[in-house]
Coordinates of C-alpha atoms and ligand atoms in Angstrom, one line a residue:
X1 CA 4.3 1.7 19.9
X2 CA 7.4 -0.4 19.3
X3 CA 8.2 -1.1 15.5
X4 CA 10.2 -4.4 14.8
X5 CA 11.9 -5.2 11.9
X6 CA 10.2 -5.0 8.9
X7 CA 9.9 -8.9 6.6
X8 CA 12.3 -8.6 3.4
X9 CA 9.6 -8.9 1.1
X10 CA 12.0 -10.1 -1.3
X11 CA 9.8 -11.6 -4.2
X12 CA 8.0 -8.3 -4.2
X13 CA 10.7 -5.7 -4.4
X14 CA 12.6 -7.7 -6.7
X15 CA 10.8 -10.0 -8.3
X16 CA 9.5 -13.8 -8.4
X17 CA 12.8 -15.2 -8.4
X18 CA 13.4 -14.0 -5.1
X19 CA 12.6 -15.5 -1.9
X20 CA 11.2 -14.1 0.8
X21 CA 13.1 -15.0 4.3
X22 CA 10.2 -15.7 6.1
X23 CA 6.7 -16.5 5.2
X24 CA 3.3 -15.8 7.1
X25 CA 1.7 -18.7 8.4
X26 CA -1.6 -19.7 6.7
X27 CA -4.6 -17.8 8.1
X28 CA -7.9 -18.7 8.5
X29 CA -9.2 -15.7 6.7
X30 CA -6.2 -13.7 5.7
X31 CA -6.7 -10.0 5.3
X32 CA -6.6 -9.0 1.9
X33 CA -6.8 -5.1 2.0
X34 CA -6.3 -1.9 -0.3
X35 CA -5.4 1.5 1.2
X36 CA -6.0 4.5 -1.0
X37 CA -5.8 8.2 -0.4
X38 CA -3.7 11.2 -1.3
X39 CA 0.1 11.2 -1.6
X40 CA 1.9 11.7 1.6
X41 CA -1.5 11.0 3.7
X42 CA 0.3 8.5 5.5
X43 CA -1.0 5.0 3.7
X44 CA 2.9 3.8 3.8
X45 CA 3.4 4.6 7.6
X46 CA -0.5 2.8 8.5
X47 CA 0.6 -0.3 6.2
X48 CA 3.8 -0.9 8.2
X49 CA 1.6 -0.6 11.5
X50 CA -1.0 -3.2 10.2
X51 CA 1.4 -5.3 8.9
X52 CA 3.2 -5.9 12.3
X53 CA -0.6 -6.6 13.9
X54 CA -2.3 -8.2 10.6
X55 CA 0.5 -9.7 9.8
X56 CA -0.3 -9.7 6.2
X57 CA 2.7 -8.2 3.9
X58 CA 3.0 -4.4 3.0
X59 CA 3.2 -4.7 -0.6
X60 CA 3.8 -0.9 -2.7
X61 CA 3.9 -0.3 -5.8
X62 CA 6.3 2.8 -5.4
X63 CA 8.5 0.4 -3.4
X64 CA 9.1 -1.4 -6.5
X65 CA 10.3 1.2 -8.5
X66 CA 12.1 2.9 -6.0
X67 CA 14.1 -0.6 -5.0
X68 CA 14.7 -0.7 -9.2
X69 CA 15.8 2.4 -9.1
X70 CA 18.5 1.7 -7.2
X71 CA 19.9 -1.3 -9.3
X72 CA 22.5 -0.4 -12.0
X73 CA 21.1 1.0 -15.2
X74 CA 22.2 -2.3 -16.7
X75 CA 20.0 -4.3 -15.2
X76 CA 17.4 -2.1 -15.7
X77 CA 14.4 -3.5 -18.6
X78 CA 13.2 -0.5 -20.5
X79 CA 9.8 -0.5 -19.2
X80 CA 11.2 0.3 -15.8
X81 CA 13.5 2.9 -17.2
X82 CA 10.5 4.9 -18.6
X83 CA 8.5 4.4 -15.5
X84 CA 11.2 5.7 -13.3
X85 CA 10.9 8.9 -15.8
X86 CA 7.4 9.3 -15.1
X87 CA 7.5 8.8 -11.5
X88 CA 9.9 11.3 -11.1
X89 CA 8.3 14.0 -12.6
X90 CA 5.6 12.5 -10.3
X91 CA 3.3 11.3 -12.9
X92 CA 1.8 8.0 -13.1
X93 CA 3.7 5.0 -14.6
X94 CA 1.2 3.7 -17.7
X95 CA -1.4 1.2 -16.7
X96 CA 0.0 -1.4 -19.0
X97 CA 3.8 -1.4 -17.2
X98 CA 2.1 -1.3 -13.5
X99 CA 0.1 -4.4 -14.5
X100 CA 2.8 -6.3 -16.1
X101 CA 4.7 -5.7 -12.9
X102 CA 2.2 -6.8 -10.2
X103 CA 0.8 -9.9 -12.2
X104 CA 4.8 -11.3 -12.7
X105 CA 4.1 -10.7 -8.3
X106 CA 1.1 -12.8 -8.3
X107 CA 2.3 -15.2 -6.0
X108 CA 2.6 -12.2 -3.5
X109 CA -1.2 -11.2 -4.0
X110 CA -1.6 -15.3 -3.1
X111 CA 0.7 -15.1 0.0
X112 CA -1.1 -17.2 2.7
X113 CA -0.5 -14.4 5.1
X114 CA -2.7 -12.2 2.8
X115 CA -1.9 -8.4 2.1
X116 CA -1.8 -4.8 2.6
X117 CA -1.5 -2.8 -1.3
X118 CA -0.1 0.6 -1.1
X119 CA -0.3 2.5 -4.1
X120 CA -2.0 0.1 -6.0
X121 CA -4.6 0.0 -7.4
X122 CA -4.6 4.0 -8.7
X123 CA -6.4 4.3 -11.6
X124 CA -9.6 2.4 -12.6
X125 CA -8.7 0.5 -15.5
X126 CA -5.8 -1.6 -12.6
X127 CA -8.8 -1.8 -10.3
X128 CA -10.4 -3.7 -12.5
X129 CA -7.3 -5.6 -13.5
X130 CA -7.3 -6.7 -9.6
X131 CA -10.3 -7.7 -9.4
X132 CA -10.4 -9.9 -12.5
X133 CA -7.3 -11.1 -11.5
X134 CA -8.4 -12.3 -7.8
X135 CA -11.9 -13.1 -9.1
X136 CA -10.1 -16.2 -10.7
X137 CA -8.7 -17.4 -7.7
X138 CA -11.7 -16.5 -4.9
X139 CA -9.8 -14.4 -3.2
X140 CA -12.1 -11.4 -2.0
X141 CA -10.9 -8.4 -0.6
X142 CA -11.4 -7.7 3.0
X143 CA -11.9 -4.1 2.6
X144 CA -10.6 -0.8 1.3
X145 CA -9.6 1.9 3.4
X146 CA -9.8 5.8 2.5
X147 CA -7.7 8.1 4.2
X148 CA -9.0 11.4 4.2
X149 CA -7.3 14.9 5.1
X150 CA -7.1 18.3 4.4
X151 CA -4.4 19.1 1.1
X152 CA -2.3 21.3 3.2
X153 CA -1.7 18.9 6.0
X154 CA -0.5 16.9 3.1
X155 CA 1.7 18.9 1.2
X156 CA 3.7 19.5 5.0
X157 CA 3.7 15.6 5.6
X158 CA 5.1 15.1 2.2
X159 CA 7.9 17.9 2.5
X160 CA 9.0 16.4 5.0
X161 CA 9.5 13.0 4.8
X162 CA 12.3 11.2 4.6
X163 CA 13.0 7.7 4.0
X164 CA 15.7 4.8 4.6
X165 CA 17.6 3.9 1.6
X166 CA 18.0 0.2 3.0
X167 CA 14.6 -1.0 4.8
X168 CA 12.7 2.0 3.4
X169 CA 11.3 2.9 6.7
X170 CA 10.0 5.9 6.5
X171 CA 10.2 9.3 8.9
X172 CA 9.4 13.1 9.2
X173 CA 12.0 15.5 10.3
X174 CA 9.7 17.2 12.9
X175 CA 6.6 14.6 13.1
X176 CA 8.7 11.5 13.7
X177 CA 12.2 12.0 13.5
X178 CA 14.5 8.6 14.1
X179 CA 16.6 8.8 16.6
X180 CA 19.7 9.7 15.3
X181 CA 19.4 12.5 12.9
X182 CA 19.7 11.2 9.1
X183 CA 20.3 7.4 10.0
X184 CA 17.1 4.7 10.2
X185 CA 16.4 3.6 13.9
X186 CA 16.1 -0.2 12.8
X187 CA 18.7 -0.5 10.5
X188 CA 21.0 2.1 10.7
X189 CA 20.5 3.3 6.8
X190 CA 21.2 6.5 5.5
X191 CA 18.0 8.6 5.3
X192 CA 17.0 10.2 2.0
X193 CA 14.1 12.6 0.8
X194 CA 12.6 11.1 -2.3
X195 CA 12.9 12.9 -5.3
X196 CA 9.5 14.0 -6.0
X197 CA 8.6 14.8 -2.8
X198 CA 10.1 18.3 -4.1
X199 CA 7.3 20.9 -4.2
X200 CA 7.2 20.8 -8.8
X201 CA 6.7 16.8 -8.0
X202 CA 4.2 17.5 -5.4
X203 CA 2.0 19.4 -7.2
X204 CA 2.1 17.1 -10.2
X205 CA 1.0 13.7 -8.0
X206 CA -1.7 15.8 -6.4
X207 CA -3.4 16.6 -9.9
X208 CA -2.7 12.8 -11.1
X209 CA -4.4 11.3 -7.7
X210 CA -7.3 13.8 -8.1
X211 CA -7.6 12.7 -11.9
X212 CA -7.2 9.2 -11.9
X213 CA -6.8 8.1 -8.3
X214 CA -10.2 9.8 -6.4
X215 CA -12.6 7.8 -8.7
X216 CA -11.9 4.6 -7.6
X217 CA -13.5 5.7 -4.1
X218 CA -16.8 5.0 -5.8
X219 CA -15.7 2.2 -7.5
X220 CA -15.1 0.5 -4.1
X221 CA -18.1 2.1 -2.3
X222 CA -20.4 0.7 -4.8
X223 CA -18.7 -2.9 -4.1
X224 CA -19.5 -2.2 -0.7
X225 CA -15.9 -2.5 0.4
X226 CA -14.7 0.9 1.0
X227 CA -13.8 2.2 4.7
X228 CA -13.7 6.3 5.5
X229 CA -10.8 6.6 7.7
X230 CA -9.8 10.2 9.3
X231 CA -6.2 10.5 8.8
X232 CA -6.0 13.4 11.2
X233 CA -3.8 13.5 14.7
X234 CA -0.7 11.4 15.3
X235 CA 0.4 7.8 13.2
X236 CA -1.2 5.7 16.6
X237 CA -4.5 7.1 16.8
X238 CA -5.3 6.7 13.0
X239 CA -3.8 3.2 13.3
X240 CA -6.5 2.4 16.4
X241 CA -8.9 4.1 14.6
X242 CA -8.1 1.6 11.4
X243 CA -8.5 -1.6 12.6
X244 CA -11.4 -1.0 15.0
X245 CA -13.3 -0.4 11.2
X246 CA -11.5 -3.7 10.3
X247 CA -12.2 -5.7 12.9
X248 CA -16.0 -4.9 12.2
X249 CA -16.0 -5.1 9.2
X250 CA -14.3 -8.7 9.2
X251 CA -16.7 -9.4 11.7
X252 CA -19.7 -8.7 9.6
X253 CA -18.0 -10.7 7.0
X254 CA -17.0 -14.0 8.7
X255 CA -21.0 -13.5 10.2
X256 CA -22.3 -13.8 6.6
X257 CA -19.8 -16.5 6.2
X258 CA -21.8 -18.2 8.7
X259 CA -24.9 -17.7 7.5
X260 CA -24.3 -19.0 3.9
X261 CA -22.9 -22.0 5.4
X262 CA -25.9 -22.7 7.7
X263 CA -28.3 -21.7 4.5
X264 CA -26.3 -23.8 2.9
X265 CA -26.7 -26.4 4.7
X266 CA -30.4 -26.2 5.4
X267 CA -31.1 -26.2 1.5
X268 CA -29.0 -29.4 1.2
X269 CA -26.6 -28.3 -1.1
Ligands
AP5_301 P1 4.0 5.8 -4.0 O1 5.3 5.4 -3.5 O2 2.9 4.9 -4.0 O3 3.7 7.2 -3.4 P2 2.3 7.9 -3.0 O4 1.0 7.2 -3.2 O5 2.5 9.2 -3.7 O6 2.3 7.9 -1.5 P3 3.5 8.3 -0.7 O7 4.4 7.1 -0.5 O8 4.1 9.6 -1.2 O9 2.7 8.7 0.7 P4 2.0 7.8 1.8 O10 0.6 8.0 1.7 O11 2.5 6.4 1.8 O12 2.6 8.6 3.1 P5 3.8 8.2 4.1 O13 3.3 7.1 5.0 O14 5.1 8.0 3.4 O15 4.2 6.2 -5.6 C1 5.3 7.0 -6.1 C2 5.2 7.1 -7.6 O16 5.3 5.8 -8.2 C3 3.9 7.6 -8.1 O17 3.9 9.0 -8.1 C4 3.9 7.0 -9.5 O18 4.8 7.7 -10.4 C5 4.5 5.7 -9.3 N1 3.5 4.6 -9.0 C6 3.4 3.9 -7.9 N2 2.4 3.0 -8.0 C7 1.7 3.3 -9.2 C8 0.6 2.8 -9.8 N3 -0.2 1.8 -9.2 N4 0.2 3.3 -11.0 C9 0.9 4.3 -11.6 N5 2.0 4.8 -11.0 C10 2.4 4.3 -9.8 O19 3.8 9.5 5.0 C11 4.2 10.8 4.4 C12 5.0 11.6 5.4 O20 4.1 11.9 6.5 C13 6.1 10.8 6.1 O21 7.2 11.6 6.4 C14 5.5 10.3 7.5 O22 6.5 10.1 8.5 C15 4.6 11.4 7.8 N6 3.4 11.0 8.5 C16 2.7 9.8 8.3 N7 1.6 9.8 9.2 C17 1.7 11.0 9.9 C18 0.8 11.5 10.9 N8 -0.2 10.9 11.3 N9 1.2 12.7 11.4 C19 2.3 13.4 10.9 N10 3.1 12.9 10.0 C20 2.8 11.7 9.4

């Protein structure tokens, strides 16, 4: 599976007054998607796969703060000061500070191309957020995907990560090391291992995501959105097995689509 360079997504990492150096095309019925699960299951390496086949942008929360941590400490607001605190010790940044972030990104959540969240929504108080914030606009989610796998595969995946400090592509040292050892494949950036991917950090964003984070499963199953996905075996067969469940499931929905129209249109209205 060849992996092209990944879109800037400039006026999501840093903000609306950036521009992004390309932008999708309008789509018919842009996918609009959430991907939850664990820490380290693998929701960043499936949202760059999607994205190069969807086409709809990779948008992550943790991207966001990790590209502000990187800015001087100048230009850092306060609010993003204290969230980088808390995601370092690997806790969850308050619901308040998340929010204020990804609504000043709303354009992004509009983006013809559509979207692929990572990280977010992860508690149930920004679920709803979401939702009251799409609601607004008609923009329906196409689905949710779960990943699913056993804690222990996690805490290896996690350990050994590492990521790029420029394009933030990300790698594992045994699982899918780049080709030159500690330098990115696409872009040639020096490869780092996050800060809480430590073990003290693991353990810590394990008990947050089975706090807050697991309850939102039923949030979505009840809203009839959510998608099981195994994320067992290599990055390529969980990928397949993802958008096979998308494609039916955007299949069902443009079909009810049809429907309403045609009801629609029989009832005169
Ligand atoms: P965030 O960046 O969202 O981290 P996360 O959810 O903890 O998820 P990760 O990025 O750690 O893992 P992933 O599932 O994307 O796995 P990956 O693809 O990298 O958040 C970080 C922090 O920011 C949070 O702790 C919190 O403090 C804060 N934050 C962010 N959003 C927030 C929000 N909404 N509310 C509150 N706080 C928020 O894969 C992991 C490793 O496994 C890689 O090395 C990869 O190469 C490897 N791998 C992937 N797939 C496979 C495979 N199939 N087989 C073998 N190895 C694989």
């Amino acid at each position: 599976m060849t992996v092209p360079n990944k879109p800037s997504r400039a006026a999501w990492l840093q903000g609306p007054s950036a521009r992004c150096e390309t932008v999708p095309n309008g789509q018919f019925l842009p996918w609009r998607i959430v991907l939850l699960g664990a820490p380290g299951v693998g929701k960043g390496t499936q949202a760059d796969l999607l994205n190069q086949r969807l086409l709809a942008c990779h948008l992550s929360t943790g991207d966001v703060f990790r590209a502000a941590a990187t800015q001087g400490e100048g230009e850092q607001t306060p609010a993003m000061k204290e969230a980088l605190g808390y995601m370092r010790r690997g806790e969850l940044v308050p619901d308040a500070t998340v929010w204020d972030m990804v609504r000043e990104r709303g354009e992004c959540l509009h983006c013809a191309g559509g979207f692929i969240l990572d990280g977010f929504p992860r508690t149930l108080t920004q679920a709803v957020s979401l939702k009251q914030f799409l609601d607004q606009d008609g923009l329906g989610l196409t689905a949710v995907v779960n990943y699913e796998l056993p804690a222990s595969e996690i805490v290896a995946r996690l350990g050994g990560r590492r990521t790029c400090e420029k394009c933030k592509a990300v790698y594992h040292i045994t699982e899918r090391p780049s080709k030159v050892e500690g330098h990115c494949d696409r872009c040639d950036g020096v490869l780092f291992q996050r800060e809480d991917d430590k073990p003290e950090s693991i353990k810590v964003r394990l008990e947050a995501y089975d706090r807050s984070t697991a309850p939102l499963i039923e949030f979505y199953r009840k809203a009839g959105l959510l998608l099981q996905v195994s994320a067992a075996g290599t990055p390529a067969e969980i990928y397949d097995r993802t958008v096979a469940d998308l494609e039916m499931r955007r299949l069902s929905q443009f079909a009810e689509r049809m429907w309403a129209a045609a009801e629609n249109r029989r009832s005169g209205l």
